[in-house]
Coordinates of C-alpha atoms and ligand atoms in Angstrom, one line a residue:
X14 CA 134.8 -13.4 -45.4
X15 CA 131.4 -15.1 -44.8
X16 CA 129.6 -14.4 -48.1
X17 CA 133.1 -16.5 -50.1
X18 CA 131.7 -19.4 -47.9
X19 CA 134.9 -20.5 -46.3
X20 CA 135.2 -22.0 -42.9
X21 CA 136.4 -18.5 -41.1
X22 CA 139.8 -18.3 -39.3
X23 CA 138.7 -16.1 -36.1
X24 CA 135.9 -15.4 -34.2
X25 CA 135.7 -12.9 -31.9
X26 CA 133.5 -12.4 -28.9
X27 CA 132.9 -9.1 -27.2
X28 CA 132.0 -9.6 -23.9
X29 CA 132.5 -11.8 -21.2
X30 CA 129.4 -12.7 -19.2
X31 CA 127.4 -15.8 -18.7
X32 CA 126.8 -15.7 -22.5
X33 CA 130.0 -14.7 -23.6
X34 CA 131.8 -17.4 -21.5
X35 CA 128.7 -19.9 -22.5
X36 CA 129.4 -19.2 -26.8
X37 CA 133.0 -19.4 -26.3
X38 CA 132.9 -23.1 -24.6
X39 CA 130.5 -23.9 -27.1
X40 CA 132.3 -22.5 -30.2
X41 CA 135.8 -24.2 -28.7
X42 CA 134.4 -27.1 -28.3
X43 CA 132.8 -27.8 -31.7
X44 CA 135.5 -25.8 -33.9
X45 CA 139.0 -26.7 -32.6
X46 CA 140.6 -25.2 -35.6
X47 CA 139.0 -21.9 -35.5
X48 CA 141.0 -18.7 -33.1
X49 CA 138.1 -18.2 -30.7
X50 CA 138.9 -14.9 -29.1
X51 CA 136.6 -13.2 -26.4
X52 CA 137.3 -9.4 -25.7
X53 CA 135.9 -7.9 -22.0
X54 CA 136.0 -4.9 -20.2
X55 CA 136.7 -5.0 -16.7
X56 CA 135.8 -1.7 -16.0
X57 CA 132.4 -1.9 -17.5
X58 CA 131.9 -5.3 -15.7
X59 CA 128.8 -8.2 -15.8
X60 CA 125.4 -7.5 -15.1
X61 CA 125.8 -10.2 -12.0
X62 CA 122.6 -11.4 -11.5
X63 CA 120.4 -14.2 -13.4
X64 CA 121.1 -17.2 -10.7
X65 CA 117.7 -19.9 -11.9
X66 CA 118.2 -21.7 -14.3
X67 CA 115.8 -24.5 -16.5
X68 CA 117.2 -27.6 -17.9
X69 CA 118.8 -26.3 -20.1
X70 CA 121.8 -25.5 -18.3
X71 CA 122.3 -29.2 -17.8
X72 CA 121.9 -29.6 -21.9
X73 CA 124.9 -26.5 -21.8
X74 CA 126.9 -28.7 -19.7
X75 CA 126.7 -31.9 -21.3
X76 CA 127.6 -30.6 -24.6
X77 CA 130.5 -29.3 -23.2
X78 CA 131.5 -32.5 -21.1
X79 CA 130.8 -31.4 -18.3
X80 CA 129.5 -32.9 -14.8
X81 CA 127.9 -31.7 -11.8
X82 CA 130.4 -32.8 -9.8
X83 CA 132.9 -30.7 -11.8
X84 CA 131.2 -27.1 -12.0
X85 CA 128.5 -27.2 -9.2
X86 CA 130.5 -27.2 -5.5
X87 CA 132.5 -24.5 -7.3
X88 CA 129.9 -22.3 -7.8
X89 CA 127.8 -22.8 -4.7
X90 CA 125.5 -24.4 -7.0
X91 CA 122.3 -26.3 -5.9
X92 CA 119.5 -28.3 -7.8
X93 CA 116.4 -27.0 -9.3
X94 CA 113.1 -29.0 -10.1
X95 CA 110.8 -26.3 -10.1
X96 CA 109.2 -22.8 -9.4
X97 CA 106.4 -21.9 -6.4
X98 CA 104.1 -19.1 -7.3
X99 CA 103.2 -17.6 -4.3
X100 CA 100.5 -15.1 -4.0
X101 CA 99.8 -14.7 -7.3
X102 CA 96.2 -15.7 -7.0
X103 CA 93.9 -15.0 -3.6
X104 CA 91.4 -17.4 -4.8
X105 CA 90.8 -20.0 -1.6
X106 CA 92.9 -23.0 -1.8
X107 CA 94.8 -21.7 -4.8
X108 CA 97.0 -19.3 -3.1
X109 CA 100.3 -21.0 -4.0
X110 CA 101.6 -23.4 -6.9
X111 CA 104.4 -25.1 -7.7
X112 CA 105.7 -25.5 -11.5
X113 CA 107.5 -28.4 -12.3
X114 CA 110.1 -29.4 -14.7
X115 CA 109.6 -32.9 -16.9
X116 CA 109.3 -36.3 -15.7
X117 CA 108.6 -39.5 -17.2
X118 CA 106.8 -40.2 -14.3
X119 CA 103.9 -37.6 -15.3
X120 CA 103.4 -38.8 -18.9
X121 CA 103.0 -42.9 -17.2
X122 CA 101.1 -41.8 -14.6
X123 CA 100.3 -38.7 -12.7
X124 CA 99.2 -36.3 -16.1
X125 CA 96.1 -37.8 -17.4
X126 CA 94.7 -38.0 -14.0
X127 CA 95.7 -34.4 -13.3
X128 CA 93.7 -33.6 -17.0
X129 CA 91.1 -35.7 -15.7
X130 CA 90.1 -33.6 -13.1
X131 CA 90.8 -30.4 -14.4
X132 CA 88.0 -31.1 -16.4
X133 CA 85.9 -32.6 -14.0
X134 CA 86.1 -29.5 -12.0
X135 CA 85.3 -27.1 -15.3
X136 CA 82.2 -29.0 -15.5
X137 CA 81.2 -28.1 -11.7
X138 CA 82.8 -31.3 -10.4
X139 CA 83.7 -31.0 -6.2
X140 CA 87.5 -32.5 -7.4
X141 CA 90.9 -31.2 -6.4
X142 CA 92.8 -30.0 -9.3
X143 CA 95.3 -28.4 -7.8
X144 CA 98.6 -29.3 -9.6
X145 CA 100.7 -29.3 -6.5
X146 CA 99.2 -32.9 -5.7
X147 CA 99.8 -34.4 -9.0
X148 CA 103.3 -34.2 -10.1
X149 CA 106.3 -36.0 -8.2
X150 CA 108.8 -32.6 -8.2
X151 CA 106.5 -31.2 -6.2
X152 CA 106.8 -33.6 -3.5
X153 CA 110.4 -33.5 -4.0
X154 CA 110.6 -29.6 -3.5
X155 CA 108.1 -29.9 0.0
X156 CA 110.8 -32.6 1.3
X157 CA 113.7 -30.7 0.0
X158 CA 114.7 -34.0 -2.3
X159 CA 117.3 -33.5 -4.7
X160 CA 116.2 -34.6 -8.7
X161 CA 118.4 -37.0 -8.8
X162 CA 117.0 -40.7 -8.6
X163 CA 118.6 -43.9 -7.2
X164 CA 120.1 -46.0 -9.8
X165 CA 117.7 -48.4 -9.9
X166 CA 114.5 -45.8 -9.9
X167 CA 113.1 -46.8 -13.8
X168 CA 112.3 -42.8 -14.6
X169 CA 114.2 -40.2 -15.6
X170 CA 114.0 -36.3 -14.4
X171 CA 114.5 -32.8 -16.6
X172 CA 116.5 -30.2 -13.3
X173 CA 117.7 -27.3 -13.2
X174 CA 120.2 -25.3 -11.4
X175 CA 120.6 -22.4 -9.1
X176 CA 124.1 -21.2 -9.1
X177 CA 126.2 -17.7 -8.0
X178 CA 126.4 -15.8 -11.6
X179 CA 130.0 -14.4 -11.1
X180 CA 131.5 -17.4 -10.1
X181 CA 129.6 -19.4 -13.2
X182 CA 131.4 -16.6 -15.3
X183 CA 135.0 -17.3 -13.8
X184 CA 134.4 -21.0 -14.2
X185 CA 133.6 -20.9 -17.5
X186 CA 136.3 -18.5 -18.5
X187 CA 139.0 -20.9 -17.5
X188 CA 137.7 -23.5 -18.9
X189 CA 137.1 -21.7 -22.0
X190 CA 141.0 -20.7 -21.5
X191 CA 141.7 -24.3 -20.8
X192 CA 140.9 -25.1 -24.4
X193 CA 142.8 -22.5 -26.0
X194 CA 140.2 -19.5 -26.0
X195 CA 142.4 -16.2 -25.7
X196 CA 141.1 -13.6 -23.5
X197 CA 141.7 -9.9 -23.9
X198 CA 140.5 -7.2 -21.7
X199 CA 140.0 -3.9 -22.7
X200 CA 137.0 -1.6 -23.9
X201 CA 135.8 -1.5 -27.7
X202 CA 135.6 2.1 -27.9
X203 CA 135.0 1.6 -32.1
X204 CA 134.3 -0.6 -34.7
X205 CA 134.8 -0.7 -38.5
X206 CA 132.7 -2.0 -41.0
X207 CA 133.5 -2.8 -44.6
X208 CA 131.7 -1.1 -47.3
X209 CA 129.3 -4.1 -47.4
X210 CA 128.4 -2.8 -44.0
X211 CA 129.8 -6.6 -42.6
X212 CA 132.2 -5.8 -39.1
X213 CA 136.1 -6.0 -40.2
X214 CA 137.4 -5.1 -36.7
X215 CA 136.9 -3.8 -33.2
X216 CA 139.1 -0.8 -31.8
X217 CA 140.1 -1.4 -28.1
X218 CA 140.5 1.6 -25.6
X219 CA 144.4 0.9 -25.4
X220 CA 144.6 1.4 -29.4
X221 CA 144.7 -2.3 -30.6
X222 CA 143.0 -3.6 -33.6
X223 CA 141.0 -6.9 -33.6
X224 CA 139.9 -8.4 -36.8
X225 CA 138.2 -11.4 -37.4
X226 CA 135.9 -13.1 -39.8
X227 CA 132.9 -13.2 -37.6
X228 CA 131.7 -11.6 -34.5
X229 CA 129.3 -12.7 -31.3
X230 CA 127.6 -9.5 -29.8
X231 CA 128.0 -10.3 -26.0
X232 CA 127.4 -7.2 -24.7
X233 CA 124.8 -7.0 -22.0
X234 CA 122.0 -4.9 -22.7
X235 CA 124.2 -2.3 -24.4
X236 CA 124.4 -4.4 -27.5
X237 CA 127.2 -2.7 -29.0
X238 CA 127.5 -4.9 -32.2
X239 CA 124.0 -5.8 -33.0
X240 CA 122.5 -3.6 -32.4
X241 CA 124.4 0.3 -31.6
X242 CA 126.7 -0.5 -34.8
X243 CA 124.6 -2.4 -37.5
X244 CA 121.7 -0.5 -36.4
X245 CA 118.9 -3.9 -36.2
X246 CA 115.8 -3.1 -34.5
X247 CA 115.1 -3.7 -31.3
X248 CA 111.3 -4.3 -30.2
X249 CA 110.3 -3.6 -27.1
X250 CA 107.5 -5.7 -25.0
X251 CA 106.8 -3.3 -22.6
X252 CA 103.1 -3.0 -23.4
X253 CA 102.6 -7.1 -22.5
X254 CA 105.8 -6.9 -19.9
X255 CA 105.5 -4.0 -17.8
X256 CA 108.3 -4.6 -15.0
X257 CA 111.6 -2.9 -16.3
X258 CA 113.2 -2.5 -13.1
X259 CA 114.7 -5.0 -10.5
X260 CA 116.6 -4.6 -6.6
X261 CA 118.4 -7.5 -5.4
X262 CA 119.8 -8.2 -1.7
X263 CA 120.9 -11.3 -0.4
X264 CA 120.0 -13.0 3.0
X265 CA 122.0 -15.9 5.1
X266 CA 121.1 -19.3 4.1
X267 CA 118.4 -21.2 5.7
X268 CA 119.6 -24.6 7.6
X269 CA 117.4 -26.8 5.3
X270 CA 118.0 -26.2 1.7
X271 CA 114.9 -26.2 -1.0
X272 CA 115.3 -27.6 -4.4
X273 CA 112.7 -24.4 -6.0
X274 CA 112.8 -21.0 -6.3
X275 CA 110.3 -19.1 -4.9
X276 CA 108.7 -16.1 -7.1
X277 CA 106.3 -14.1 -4.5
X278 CA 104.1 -11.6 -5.7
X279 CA 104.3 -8.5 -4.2
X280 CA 102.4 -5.0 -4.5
X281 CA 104.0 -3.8 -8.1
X282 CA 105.6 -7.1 -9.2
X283 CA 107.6 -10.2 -7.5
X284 CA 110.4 -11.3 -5.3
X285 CA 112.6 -13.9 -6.2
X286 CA 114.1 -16.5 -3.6
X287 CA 116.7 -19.1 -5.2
X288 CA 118.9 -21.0 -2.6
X289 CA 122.9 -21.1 -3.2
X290 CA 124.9 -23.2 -0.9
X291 CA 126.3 -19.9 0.9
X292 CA 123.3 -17.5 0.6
X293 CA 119.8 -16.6 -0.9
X294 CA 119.8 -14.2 -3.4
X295 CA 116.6 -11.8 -3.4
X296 CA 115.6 -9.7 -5.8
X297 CA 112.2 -7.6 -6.6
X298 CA 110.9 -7.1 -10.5
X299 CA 108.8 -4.1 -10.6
X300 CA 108.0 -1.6 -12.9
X301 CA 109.0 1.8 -12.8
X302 CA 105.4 2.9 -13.9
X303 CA 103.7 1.8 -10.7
X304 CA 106.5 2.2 -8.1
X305 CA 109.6 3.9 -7.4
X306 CA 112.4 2.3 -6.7
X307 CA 113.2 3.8 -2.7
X308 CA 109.7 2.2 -2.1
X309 CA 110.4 -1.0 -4.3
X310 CA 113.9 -1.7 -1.8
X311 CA 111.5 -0.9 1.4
X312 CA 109.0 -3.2 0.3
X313 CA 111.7 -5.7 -0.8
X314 CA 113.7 -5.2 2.7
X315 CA 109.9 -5.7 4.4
X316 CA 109.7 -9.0 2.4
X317 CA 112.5 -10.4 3.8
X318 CA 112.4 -8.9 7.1
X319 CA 115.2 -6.6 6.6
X320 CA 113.9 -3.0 7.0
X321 CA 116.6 -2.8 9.7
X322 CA 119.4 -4.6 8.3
X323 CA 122.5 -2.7 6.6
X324 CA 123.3 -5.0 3.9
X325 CA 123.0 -2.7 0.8
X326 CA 120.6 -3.1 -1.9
X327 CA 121.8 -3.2 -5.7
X328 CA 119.1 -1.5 -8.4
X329 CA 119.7 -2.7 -11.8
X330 CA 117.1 -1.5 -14.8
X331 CA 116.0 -4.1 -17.5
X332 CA 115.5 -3.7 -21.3
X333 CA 112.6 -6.0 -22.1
X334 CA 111.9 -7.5 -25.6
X335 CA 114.3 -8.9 -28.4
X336 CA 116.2 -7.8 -31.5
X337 CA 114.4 -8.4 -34.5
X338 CA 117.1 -10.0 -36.3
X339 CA 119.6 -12.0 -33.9
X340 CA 121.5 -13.4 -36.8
X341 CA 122.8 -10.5 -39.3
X342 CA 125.7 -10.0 -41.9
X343 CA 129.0 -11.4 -39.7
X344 CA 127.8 -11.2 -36.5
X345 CA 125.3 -13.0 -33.9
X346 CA 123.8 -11.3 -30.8
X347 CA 124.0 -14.0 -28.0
X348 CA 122.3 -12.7 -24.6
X349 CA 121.0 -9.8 -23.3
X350 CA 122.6 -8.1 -26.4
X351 CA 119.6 -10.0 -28.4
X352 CA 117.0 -9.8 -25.9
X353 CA 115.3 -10.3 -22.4
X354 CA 112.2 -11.5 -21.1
X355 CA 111.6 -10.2 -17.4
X356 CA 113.1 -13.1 -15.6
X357 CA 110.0 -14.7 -13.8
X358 CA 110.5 -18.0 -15.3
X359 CA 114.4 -18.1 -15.7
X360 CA 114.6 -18.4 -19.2
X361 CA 117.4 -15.9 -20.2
X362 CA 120.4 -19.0 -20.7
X363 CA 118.1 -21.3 -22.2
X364 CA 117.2 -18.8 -24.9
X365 CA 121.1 -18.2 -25.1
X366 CA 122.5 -22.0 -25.3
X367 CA 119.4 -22.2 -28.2
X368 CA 120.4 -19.5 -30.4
X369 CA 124.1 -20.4 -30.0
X370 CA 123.3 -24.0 -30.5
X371 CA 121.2 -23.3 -33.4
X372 CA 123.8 -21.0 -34.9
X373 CA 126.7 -23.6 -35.0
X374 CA 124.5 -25.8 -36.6
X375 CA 123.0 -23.8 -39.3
X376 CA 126.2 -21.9 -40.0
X377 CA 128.3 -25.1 -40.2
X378 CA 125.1 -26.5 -42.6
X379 CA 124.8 -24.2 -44.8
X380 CA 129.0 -23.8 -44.9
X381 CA 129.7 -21.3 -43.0
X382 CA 127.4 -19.0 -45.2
X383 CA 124.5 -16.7 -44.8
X384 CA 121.7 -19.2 -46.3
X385 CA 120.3 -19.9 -42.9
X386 CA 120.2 -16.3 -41.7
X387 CA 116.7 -15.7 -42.0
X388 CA 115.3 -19.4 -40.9
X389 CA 117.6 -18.6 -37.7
X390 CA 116.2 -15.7 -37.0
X391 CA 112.6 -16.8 -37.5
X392 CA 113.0 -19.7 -34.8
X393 CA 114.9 -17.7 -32.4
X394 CA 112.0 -15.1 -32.3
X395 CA 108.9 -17.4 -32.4
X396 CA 111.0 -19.0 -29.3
X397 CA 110.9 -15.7 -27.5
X398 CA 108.0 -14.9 -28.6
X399 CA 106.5 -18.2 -27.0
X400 CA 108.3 -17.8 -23.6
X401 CA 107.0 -14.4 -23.8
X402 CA 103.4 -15.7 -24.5
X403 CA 104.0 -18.1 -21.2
X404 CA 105.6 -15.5 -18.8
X405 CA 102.8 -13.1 -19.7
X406 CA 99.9 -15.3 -18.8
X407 CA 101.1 -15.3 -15.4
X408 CA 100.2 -11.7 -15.2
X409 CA 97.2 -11.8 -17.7
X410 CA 95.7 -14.2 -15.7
X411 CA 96.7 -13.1 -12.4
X412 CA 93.8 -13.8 -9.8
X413 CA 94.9 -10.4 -7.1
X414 CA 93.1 -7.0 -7.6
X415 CA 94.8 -5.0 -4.7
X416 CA 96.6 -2.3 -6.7
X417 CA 96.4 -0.6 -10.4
X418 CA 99.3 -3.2 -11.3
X419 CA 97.8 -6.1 -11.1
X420 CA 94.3 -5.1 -12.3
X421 CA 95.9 -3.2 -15.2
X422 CA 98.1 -6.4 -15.7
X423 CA 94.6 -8.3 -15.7
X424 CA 92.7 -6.2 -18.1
X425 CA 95.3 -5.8 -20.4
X426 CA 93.9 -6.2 -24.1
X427 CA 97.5 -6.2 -26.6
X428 CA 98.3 -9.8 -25.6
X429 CA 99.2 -12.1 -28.4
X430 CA 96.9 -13.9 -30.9
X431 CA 98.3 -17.3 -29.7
X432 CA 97.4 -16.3 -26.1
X433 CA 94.7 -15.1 -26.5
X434 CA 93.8 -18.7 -28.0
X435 CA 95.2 -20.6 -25.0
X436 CA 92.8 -18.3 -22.5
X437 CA 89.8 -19.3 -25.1
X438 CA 90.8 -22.8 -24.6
X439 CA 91.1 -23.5 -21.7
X440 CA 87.9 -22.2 -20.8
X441 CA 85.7 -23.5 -24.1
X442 CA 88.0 -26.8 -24.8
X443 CA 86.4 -30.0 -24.1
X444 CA 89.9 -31.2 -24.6
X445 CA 92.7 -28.5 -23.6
X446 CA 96.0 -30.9 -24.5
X447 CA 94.8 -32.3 -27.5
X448 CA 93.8 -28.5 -29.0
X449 CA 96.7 -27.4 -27.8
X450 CA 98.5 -29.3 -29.9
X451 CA 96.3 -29.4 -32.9
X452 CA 97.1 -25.2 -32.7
X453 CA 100.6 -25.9 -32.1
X454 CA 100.7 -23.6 -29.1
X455 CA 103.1 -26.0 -27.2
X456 CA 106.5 -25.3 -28.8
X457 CA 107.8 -23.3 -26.1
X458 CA 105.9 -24.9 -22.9
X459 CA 104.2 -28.5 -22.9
X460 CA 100.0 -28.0 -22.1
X461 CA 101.5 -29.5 -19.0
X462 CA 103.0 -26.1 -17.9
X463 CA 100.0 -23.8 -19.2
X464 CA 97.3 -26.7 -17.0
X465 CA 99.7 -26.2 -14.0
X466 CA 99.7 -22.0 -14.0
X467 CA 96.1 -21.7 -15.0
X468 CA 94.8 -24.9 -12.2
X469 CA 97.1 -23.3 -9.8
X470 CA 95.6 -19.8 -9.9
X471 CA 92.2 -21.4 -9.8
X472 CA 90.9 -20.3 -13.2
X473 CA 87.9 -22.4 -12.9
X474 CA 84.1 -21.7 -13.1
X475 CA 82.6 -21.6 -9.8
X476 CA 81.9 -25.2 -7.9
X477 CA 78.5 -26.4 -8.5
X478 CA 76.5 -28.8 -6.0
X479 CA 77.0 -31.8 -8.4
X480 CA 76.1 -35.7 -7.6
X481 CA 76.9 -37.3 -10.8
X482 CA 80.8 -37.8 -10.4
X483 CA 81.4 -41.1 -8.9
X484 CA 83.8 -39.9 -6.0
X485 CA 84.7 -43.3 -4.6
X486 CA 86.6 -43.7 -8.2
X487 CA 88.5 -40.4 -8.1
X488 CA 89.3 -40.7 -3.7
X489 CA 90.5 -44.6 -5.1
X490 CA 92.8 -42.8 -7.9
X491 CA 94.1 -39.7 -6.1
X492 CA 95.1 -42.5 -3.0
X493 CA 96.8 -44.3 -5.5
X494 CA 98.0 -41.0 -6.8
X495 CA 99.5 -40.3 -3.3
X496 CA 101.1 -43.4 -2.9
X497 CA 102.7 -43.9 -6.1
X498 CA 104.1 -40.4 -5.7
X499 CA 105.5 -40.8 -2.2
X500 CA 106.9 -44.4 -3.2
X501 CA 109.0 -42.4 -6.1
X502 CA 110.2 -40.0 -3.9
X503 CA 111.6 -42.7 -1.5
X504 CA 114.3 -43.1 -4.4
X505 CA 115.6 -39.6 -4.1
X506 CA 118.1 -38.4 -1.4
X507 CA 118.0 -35.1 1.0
X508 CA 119.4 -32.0 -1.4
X509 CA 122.2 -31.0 1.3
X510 CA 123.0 -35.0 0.8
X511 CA 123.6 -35.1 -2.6
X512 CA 125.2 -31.8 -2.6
X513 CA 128.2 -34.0 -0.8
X514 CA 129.7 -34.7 -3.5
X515 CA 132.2 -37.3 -2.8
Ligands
FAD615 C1 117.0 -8.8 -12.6 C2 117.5 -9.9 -13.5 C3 117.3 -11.2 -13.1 C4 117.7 -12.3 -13.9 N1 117.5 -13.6 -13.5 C5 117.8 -14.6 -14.4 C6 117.6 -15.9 -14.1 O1 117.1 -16.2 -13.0 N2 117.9 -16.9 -15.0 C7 118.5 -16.6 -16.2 O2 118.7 -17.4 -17.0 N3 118.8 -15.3 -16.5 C8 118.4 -14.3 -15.7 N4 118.7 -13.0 -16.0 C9 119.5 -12.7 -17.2 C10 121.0 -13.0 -17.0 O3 121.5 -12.1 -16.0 C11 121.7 -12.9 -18.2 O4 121.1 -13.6 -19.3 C12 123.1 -13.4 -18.1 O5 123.7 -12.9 -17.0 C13 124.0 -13.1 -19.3 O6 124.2 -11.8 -19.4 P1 125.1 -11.3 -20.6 O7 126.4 -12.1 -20.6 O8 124.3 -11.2 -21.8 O9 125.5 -9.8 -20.2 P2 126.4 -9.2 -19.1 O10 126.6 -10.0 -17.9 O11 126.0 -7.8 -18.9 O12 127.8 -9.1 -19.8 C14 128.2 -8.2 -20.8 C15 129.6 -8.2 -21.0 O13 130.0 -7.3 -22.1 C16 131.1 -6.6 -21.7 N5 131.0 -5.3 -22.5 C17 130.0 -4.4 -22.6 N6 130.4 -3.4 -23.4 C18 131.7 -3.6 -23.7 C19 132.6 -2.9 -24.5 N7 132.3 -1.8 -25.1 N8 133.9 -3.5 -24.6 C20 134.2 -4.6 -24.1 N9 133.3 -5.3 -23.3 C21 132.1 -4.9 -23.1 C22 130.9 -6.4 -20.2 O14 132.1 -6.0 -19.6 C23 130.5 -7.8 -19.8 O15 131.7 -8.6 -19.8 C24 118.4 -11.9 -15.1 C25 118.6 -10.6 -15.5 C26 118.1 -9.6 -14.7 C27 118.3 -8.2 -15.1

């Protein structure tokens, strides 16, 4: 058992979605000598949606030696550098944004002209701060350029993905099987504990008995482990996160393929658009509070210009918030077992590759042990808790006042300390990046990301008739801006190009 502090013999998964099939590559691949086991039920199924992804997927397949070539024509996959906002502010000129992943490019270049002038324009300045014009992923996503650069191109670029969920799941399960990960299906109807409350075995609906020495709580939202069996406490962030609801319905591919996804607010919530190589999959977050869901699908259908079409709609319903311990006794809750924040910003995997990662590295530290347990499960939750801080800005700060959702989402008053510091910020701050840092309110998203939301909805004091800027400097640097940018983007090819792959 864990607590003699012996490397254990079995592990065994329940559950076989994307973060069931993501721990068990990860766990085969770093512990050949332990029996990785993973235990699904096909009747009960995956959730099937969750197709955006950030970097870190790449960072996932890397550490598991994997390239895009291998994994990406299999499942329809296609490139990611970024996310446009659309609608989320009706300010003029800020009615759209586009969030970008890293670059080198904007830390040599394009970011301390975009602070420049974002703090130009607080002081009244007539300058553009817009962040679509600053960053080279966003000319790559309005020219439909995939991330990756010419051989020769001196910079390197963070991407992401968008990929079909089920297919990712069968692709990972073989090659989880590949390297000698057994497979069972059937349902875990019960499990027993030990009298020191640590899980000894799951009980299968066909009668067998699986024991290991450790357990990963895979589950899907019904965290069955974690959290229905050891009883951990799950707390919810519906006051901050109101959408708990979501229908999805996909549409025919367009002929040109974008490189973003494209998260459009709607009456009670947003759409999602993300490009796979054989469809678009659409979905609308709302919340049940506001809108039901028969008028959710007809205003979803209207979106997309499909009130007449047949292809039926799927309604899902979303637990939003996190376990308050991820890491307890033998067994680790990996997915939405541990958690979910609404997915506006596609953040779901990454937080599951983190706490998996994290796991085998402060279980294997502190020798296979408990020691770690409660520095784990501090840095897992101050990393949702930051992507939550991030993803609710967008509707703190929302710039629309056309129903009670948004102006409810806009005068909301039980946001977090911390964000409540970046608002003050970036109003009051005669320098936003360097406080920022200096309140270490950048672990989970660079100032970069918070400048791009905030500039983008046109959070700004009102333009004041102002002679004292010198604008032949700033129309000199954004030219130079321009050109440097499209000169970059030169080195990239078409996304349906690179998709080729030879
Ligand atoms: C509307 C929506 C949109 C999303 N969009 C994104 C996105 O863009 N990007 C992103 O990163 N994430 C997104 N997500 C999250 C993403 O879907 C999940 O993180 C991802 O699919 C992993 O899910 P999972 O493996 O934790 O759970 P599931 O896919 O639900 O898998 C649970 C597994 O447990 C098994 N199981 C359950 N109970 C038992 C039992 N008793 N016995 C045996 N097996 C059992 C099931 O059969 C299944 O195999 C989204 C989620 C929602 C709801």
């Amino acid at each position: 058992m864990i607590h003699e502090q012996s490397k254990p013999k079995k592990i065994v998964i329940v559950g076989g979605g994307t973060a069931g099939w993501m721990a068990a590559n990860l766990l085969a691949s770093t512990w050949r000598e332990i029996d990785i086991c993973l235990v699904e039920s096909k009747q009960i199924g995956i959730i099937g949606v969750g197709e955006g992804s950030t970097p870190h997927l790449k960072l996932f397949f890397d550490s598991i030696g994997l390239e895009d070539a291998q994994w990406m024509p299999k499942c329809n996959a296609t490139y990611k550098v970024g996310i446009t906002f659309d609608k989320w502010s009706t300010k003029p000129g800020f009615g759209a944004y586009f969030h970008p992943f890293a670059a080198q490019t904007d830390d040599i270049f394009t970011l301390p002209l975009f602070y420049k002038n974002i703090q130009a324009r607080k002081h009244g300045y007539d300058v553009n701060p817009h962040p679509d014009h600053y960053f080279l992923q966003s000319y790559l996503s309005r020219q439909n350029r995939a991330p990756l650069a010419a051989e020769s191109f001196p910079f390197g670029m963070a991407y992401g993905y968008h990929f079909d969920s089920a297919l990712l799941g069968n692709f990972l399960a073989d090659y989880a099987t590949a390297k000698g990960v057994s497979r069972i299906f059937g349902e875990v109807e019960d499990v027993l504990l030990s009298q020191q409350g640590c899980i000894e075995k799951v009980i299968l609906n066909d009668g067998q008995h699986i024991a290991a020495d450790f357990f990963i709580d895979c589950t899907g939202f019904d965290s069955l482990l974690m959290q229905k069996t050891l009883k951990q406490q799950f707390k919810s962030f519906k006051d901050t996160l109101f959408n708990d609801a979501a229908v999805v319905l996909p549409t025919s591919i367009a002929s040109v393929l974008p490189v973003e996804t494209k998260a459009t607010a709607l009456s009670n919530g947003w759409a999602w658009n993300i490009p796979l190589l054989n469809r678009f999959g659409n979905g609308y977050v709302y919340s049940r509070d506001y809108i039901d869901a028969n008028q959710a699908e007809s205003e979803l259908r209207q979106h997309l210009d499909m009130s007449d079409s047949n292809t039926e709609a799927r309604h899902l319903s979303m637990k939003v918030g996190r376990l308050e311990k991820h890491w307890h006794k033998n067994c680790l809750a990996v997915g939405l077992s541990q958690g979910f924040i609404e997915p506006l910003e596609a953040t779901a995997i990454a937080l599951s590759f983190n706490t998996i990662a994290q796991f085998i590295q402060l279980y294997q530290r502190g020798n296979f042990s408990n020691q770690f347990e409660d520095a784990f499960n501090l840095e897992i939750n101050s990393k949702f808790d930051g992507i939550k801080d991030y993803v609710v800005c967008h509707y703190k700060a929302n710039q629309r006042s056309d129903t009670d959702y948004w102006r409810d989402n806009a005068s909301n008053t039980k946001i977090s300390d911390n964000l409540n510091k970046v608002l003050q910020l970036w109003k009051h701050s005669p320098n936003f990046v360097e406080d920022m840092n200096a309140h270490k309110l950048v672990d989970s998203y660079q100032a970069k990301s918070w400048a791009c939301m905030l500039a983008g909805y046109g959070v700004f004091p009102e333009k004041q008739a102002n002679t004292s800027v010198d604008y032949s400097a700033y129309h000199q640097e954004m030219a130079a801006l321009d050109d440097f940018i499209r000169r970059c983007g030169m080195n990239f090819k078409q996304h349906h190009e690179q998709l080729a792959f030879a």
